[in-house]
PDB file of C-alpha atoms in Angstrom:
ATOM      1  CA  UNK A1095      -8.040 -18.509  17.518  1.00  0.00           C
ATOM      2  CA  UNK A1096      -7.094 -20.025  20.700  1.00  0.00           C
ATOM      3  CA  UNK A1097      -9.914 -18.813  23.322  1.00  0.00           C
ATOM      4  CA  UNK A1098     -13.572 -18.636  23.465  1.00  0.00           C
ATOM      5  CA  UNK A1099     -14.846 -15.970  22.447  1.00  0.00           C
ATOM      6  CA  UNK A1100     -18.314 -14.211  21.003  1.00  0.00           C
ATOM      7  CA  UNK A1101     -18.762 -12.493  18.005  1.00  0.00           C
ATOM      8  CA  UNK A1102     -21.750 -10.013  17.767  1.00  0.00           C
ATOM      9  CA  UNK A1103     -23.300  -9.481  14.587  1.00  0.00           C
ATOM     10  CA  UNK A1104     -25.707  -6.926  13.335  1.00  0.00           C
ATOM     11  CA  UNK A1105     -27.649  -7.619  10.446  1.00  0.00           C
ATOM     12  CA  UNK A1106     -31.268  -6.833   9.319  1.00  0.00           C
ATOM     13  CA  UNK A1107     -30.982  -8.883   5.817  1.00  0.00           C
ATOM     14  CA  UNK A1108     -30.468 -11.686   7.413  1.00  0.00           C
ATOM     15  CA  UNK A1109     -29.045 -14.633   4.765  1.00  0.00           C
ATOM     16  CA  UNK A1110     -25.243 -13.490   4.966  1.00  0.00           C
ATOM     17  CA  UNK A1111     -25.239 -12.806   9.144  1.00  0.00           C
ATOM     18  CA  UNK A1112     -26.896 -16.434   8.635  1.00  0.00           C
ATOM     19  CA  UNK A1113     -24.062 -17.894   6.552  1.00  0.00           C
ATOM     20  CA  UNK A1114     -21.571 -16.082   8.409  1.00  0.00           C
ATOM     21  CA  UNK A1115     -22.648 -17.353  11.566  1.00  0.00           C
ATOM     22  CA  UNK A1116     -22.753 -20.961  10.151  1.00  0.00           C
ATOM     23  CA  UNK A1117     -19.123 -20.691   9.130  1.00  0.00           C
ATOM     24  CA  UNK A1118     -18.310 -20.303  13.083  1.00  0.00           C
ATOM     25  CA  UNK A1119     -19.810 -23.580  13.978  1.00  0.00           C
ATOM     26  CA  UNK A1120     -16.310 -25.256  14.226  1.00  0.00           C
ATOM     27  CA  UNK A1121     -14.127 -22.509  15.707  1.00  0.00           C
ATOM     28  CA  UNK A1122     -14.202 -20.770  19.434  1.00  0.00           C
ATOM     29  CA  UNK A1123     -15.769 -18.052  18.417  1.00  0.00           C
ATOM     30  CA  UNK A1124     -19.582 -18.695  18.738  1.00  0.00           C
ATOM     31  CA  UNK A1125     -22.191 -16.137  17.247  1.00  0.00           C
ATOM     32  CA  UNK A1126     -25.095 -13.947  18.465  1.00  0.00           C
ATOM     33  CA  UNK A1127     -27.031 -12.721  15.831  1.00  0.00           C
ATOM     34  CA  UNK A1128     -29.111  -9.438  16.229  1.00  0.00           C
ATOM     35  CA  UNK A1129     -31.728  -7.542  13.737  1.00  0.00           C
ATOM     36  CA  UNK A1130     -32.199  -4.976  16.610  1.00  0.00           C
ATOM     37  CA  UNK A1131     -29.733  -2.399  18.583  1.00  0.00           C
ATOM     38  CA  UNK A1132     -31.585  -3.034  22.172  1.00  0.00           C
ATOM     39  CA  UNK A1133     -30.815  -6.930  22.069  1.00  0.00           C
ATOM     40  CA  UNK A1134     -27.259  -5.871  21.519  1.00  0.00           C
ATOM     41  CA  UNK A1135     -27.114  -3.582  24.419  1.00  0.00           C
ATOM     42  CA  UNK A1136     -28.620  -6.254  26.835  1.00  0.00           C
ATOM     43  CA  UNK A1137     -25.343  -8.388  25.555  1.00  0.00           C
ATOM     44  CA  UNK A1138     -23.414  -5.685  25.971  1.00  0.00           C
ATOM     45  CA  UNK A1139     -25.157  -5.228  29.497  1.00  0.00           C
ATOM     46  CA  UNK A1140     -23.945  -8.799  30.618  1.00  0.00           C
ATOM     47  CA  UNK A1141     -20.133  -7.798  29.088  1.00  0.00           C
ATOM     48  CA  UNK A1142     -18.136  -9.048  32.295  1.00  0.00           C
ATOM     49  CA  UNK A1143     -20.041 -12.455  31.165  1.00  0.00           C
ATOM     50  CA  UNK A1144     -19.632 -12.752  27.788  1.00  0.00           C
ATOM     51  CA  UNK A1145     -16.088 -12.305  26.431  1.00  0.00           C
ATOM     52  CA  UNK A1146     -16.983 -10.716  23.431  1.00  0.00           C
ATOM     53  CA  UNK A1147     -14.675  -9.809  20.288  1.00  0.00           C
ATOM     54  CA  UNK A1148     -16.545  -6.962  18.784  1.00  0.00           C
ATOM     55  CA  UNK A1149     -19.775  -6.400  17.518  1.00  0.00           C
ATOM     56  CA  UNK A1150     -19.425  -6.495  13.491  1.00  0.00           C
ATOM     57  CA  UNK A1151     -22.448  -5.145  11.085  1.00  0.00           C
ATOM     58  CA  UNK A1152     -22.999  -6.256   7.885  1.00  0.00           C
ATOM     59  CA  UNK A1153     -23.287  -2.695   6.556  1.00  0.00           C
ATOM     60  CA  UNK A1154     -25.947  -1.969   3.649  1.00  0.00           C
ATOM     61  CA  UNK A1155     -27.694   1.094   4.266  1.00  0.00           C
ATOM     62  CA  UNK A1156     -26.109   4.540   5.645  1.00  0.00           C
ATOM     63  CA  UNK A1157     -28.785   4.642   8.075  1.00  0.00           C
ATOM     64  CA  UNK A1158     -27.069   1.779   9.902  1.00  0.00           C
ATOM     65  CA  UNK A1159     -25.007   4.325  11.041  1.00  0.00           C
ATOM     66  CA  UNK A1160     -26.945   6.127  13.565  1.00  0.00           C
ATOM     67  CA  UNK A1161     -28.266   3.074  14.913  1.00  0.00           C
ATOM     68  CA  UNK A1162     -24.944   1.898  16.034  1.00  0.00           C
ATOM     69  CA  UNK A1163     -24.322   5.155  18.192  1.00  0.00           C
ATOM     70  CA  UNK A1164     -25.857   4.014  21.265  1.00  0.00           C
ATOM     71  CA  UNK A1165     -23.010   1.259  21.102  1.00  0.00           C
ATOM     72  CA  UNK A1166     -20.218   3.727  20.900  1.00  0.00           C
ATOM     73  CA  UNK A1167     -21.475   5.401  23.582  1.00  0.00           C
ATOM     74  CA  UNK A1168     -20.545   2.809  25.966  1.00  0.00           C
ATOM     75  CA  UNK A1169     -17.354   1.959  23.814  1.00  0.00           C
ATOM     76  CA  UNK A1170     -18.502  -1.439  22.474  1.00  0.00           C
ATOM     77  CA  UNK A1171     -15.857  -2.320  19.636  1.00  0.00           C
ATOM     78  CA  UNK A1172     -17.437  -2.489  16.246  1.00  0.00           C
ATOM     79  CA  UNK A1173     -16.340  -3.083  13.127  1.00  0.00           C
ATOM     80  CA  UNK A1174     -18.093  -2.276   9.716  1.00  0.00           C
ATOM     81  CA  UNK A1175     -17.941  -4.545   7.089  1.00  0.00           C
ATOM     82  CA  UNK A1176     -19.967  -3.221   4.303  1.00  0.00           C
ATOM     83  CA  UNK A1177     -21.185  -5.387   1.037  1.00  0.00           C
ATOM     84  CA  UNK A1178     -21.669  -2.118  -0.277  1.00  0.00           C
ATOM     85  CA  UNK A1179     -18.461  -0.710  -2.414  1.00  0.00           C
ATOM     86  CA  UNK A1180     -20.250   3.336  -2.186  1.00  0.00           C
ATOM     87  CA  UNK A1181     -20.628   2.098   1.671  1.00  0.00           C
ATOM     88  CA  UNK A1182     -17.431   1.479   2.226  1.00  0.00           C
ATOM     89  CA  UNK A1183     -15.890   4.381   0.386  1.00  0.00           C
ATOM     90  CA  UNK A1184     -17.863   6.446   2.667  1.00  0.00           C
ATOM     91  CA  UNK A1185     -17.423   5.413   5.868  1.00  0.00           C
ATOM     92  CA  UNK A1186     -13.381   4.818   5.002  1.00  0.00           C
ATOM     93  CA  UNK A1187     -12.904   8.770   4.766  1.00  0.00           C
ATOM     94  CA  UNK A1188     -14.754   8.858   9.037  1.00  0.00           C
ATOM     95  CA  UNK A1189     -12.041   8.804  11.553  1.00  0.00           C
ATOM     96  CA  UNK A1190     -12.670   6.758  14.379  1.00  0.00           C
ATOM     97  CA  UNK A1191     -14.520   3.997  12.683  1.00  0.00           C
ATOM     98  CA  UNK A1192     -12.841   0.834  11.768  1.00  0.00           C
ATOM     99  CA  UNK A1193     -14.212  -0.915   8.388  1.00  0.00           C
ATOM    100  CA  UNK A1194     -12.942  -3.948   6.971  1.00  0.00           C
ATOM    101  CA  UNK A1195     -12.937  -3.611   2.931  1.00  0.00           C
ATOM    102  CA  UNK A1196     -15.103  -7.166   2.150  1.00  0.00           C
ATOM    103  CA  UNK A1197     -16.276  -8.843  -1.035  1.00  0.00           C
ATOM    104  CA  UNK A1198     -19.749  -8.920  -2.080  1.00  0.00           C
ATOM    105  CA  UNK A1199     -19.306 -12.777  -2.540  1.00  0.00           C
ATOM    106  CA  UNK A1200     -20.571 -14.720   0.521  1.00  0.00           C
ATOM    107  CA  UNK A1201     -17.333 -17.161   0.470  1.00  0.00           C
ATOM    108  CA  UNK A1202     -14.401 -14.168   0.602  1.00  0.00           C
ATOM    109  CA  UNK A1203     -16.799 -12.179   2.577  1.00  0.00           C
ATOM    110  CA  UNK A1204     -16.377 -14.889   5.505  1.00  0.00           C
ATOM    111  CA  UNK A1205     -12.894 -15.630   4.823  1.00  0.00           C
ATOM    112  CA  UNK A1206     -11.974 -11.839   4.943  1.00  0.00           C
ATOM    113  CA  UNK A1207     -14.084 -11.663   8.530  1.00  0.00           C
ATOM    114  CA  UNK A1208     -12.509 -14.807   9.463  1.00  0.00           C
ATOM    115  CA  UNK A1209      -8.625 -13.479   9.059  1.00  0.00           C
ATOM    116  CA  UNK A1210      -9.674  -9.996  10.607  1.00  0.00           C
ATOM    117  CA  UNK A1211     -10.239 -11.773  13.701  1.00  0.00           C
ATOM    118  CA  UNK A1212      -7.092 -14.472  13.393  1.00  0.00           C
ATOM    119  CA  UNK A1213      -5.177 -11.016  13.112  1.00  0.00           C
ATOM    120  CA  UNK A1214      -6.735  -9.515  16.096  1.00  0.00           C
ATOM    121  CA  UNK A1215      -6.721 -12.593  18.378  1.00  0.00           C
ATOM    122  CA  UNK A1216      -5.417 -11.894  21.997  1.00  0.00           C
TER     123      UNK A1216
END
């Protein structure tokens, strides 16, 4: 990853947006970490400031879903990276949604998120 950049994450369990956001610490990607949509759209709000990869949520719970729509809306880039195999089978079959197919262990979990955004690096 050669620039700075800001990775958004959405996560109401908290200990893997946690551990994720700890295996940043030595790259240029630094981490905001959000339990709730309206602190994400005051980032979002402050875009032309913050050069921002995409917002990524650590998808448990369908209902996640409908909370991101708000986001789409003004055509923030997220990615879903569901723990949850039945998760990700679902939201796999949506068009227009982009999910990255992740391990439920922590270690590959990162790793996986980590070479999404090596592959994606402009």
């Amino acid at each position: 990853m050669k620039t700075r950049r800001n990775l958004i994450i959405y996560d109401k369990q908290g200990p893997l947006g946690n551990t994720i956001a700890r295996s940043f610490q030595k790259t240029p990607i630094a981490v905001y970490k959000n339990k709730k949509i309206t602190q994400i759209l005051d980032l979002v709000r402050l875009k032309q400031k913050i050069n921002f990869v995409f917002v990524l949520f650590i998808f448990n719970e369908e209902f996640e879903l409908v909370e991101c729509t708000l986001l789409a809306q003004l055509n923030v880039p997220i990615i879903f990276a569901p723990t949850n195999k039945h998760s990700y089978k679902n939201l796999i079959k949506m068009k227009g949604i982009e999910v990255m197919d992740v391990s439920k262990h922590k270690s590959l979990h990162i790793s996986q998120i980590l070479d999404f955004l090596e592959t994606h690096d402009t």
